[in-house]
Amino acid sequence: MDHFTRIYTSQAEAYHRMISVEDADGLIEPSIRQFIDIQQAKVLDVGTGTGRLPLLFSRHTQNMVGVDIHFHMLLENQRQRRLREGSWTLVHADLRDLPFKKKSFNMVTAGWALGHFCSWFPDNWRQEIDNALAAMSSVLKRDGAIVILETLTTGSLTPAPPTKTLGLYYDHLENEHGFIRTEIRTDYLFSSVDEAVELMEFFFGADLSLAIRKNGWVRVPEWTGVWGKKT
């Protein structure tokens, strides 16, 4: 089983504890809101995971639907929704085969989701990503927007695709599909170096833990790419 699939199917709680201290400067929300007025929008979040984006936007709108193929992640999302007293809808489905009517949403977001296709489908990742983008576009209303967030490396002071294939995927978004990229810092902020290692190593591995201890990072640097496209 793929490393990340194993986490998404059995360690959703640990995953959410880690991402709850991500985006120390609060840059994700304005990077998405530049594309559309969230308060007036119906939003679909594909690959919603444990609710990172619904939790972020819940104070602006409850008119949101989250979709994920990993049921364990949705259970943690449900728990977080209850703690926040939110009311967004959750659906267990594959983002390449969305169970919604055409032109149902003003915005579709995909946070740290499509990039996994590069490793899950190494021989035909372009086709799988194109299928996902087609599904996302089909449920989008006129004058809507698609926003995709992906990693530009955790534990680095400069942004860069962490693998060659992810770099090709990012080029594919820009050159073949017309997405525009913005780069933002989404650092993790912990209370101590030990906490940073404890909460991050299961996901990012021992090399990042070594860098955290070597640099004494309580604030672990991270870069995120935001790709946006309006219809």
PDB file of N, CA, C and O in Angstrom, residues 5 11 24 27 32 41 73 76 105 108-109 127 139 147 168 216:
ATOM      1  N   THR A   5      -1.614   6.579   1.103  1.00  0.00           N
ATOM      2  CA  THR A   5      -2.881   5.857   1.184  1.00  0.00           C
ATOM      3  C   THR A   5      -3.036   5.203   2.551  1.00  0.00           C
ATOM      4  O   THR A   5      -4.120   5.221   3.149  1.00  0.00           O
ATOM      5  N   GLN A  11      -4.790   6.760   9.646  1.00  0.00           N
ATOM      6  CA  GLN A  11      -4.189   7.725  10.568  1.00  0.00           C
ATOM      7  C   GLN A  11      -4.735   9.139  10.361  1.00  0.00           C
ATOM      8  O   GLN A  11      -4.010  10.125  10.443  1.00  0.00           O
ATOM      9  N   ALA A  24       0.810  29.159   9.128  1.00  0.00           N
ATOM     10  CA  ALA A  24       0.980  30.028  10.296  1.00  0.00           C
ATOM     11  C   ALA A  24       0.584  31.473  10.027  1.00  0.00           C
ATOM     12  O   ALA A  24       0.120  32.174  10.933  1.00  0.00           O
ATOM     13  N   LEU A  27      -2.255  32.502   4.924  1.00  0.00           N
ATOM     14  CA  LEU A  27      -2.210  32.942   3.529  1.00  0.00           C
ATOM     15  C   LEU A  27      -3.065  32.098   2.591  1.00  0.00           C
ATOM     16  O   LEU A  27      -3.331  32.521   1.462  1.00  0.00           O
ATOM     17  N   ILE A  32      -7.173  31.849  -2.095  1.00  0.00           N
ATOM     18  CA  ILE A  32      -8.331  31.243  -2.754  1.00  0.00           C
ATOM     19  C   ILE A  32      -9.425  32.281  -2.992  1.00  0.00           C
ATOM     20  O   ILE A  32     -10.049  32.320  -4.058  1.00  0.00           O
ATOM     21  N   ALA A  41     -20.908  32.047  -2.873  1.00  0.00           N
ATOM     22  CA  ALA A  41     -20.617  30.897  -3.725  1.00  0.00           C
ATOM     23  C   ALA A  41     -21.064  29.581  -3.098  1.00  0.00           C
ATOM     24  O   ALA A  41     -21.048  29.410  -1.873  1.00  0.00           O
ATOM     25  N   MET A  73     -10.867   9.393   6.422  1.00  0.00           N
ATOM     26  CA  MET A  73     -10.656  10.844   6.429  1.00  0.00           C
ATOM     27  C   MET A  73     -11.985  11.573   6.607  1.00  0.00           C
ATOM     28  O   MET A  73     -12.072  12.574   7.335  1.00  0.00           O
ATOM     29  N   GLU A  76     -13.066  11.698  10.267  1.00  0.00           N
ATOM     30  CA  GLU A  76     -12.401  12.763  11.027  1.00  0.00           C
ATOM     31  C   GLU A  76     -12.934  14.129  10.615  1.00  0.00           C
ATOM     32  O   GLU A  76     -13.098  15.025  11.454  1.00  0.00           O
ATOM     33  N   PHE A 105     -21.966  24.193  -8.995  1.00  0.00           N
ATOM     34  CA  PHE A 105     -21.110  24.902  -8.048  1.00  0.00           C
ATOM     35  C   PHE A 105     -20.451  26.126  -8.688  1.00  0.00           C
ATOM     36  O   PHE A 105     -20.179  26.147  -9.882  1.00  0.00           O
ATOM     37  N   VAL A 108     -14.790  25.079  -7.391  1.00  0.00           N
ATOM     38  CA  VAL A 108     -14.319  23.741  -7.037  1.00  0.00           C
ATOM     39  C   VAL A 108     -12.874  23.867  -6.568  1.00  0.00           C
ATOM     40  O   VAL A 108     -12.042  24.442  -7.272  1.00  0.00           O
ATOM     41  N   THR A 109     -12.594  23.360  -5.401  1.00  0.00           N
ATOM     42  CA  THR A 109     -11.238  23.384  -4.861  1.00  0.00           C
ATOM     43  C   THR A 109     -10.711  21.958  -4.738  1.00  0.00           C
ATOM     44  O   THR A 109     -11.467  21.016  -4.520  1.00  0.00           O
ATOM     45  N   GLN A 127      -3.539  11.388 -17.901  1.00  0.00           N
ATOM     46  CA  GLN A 127      -4.913  11.058 -18.242  1.00  0.00           C
ATOM     47  C   GLN A 127      -5.808  11.066 -17.005  1.00  0.00           C
ATOM     48  O   GLN A 127      -6.945  11.554 -17.055  1.00  0.00           O
ATOM     49  N   VAL A 139     -19.124  20.198 -13.263  1.00  0.00           N
ATOM     50  CA  VAL A 139     -20.071  20.625 -12.220  1.00  0.00           C
ATOM     51  C   VAL A 139     -19.950  22.111 -11.915  1.00  0.00           C
ATOM     52  O   VAL A 139     -20.611  22.624 -11.006  1.00  0.00           O
ATOM     53  N   VAL A 147      -9.713  25.989  -8.180  1.00  0.00           N
ATOM     54  CA  VAL A 147      -8.481  26.323  -7.460  1.00  0.00           C
ATOM     55  C   VAL A 147      -7.850  25.036  -6.949  1.00  0.00           C
ATOM     56  O   VAL A 147      -8.500  24.248  -6.266  1.00  0.00           O
ATOM     57  N   LEU A 168       6.455  18.128 -13.610  1.00  0.00           N
ATOM     58  CA  LEU A 168       5.796  17.931 -14.899  1.00  0.00           C
ATOM     59  C   LEU A 168       4.292  18.131 -14.785  1.00  0.00           C
ATOM     60  O   LEU A 168       3.650  18.697 -15.684  1.00  0.00           O
ATOM     61  N   GLY A 216      16.779  23.604  14.544  1.00  0.00           N
ATOM     62  CA  GLY A 216      16.025  24.073  15.696  1.00  0.00           C
ATOM     63  C   GLY A 216      14.691  24.676  15.311  1.00  0.00           C
ATOM     64  O   GLY A 216      14.233  25.639  15.930  1.00  0.00           O
TER      65      GLY A 216
END
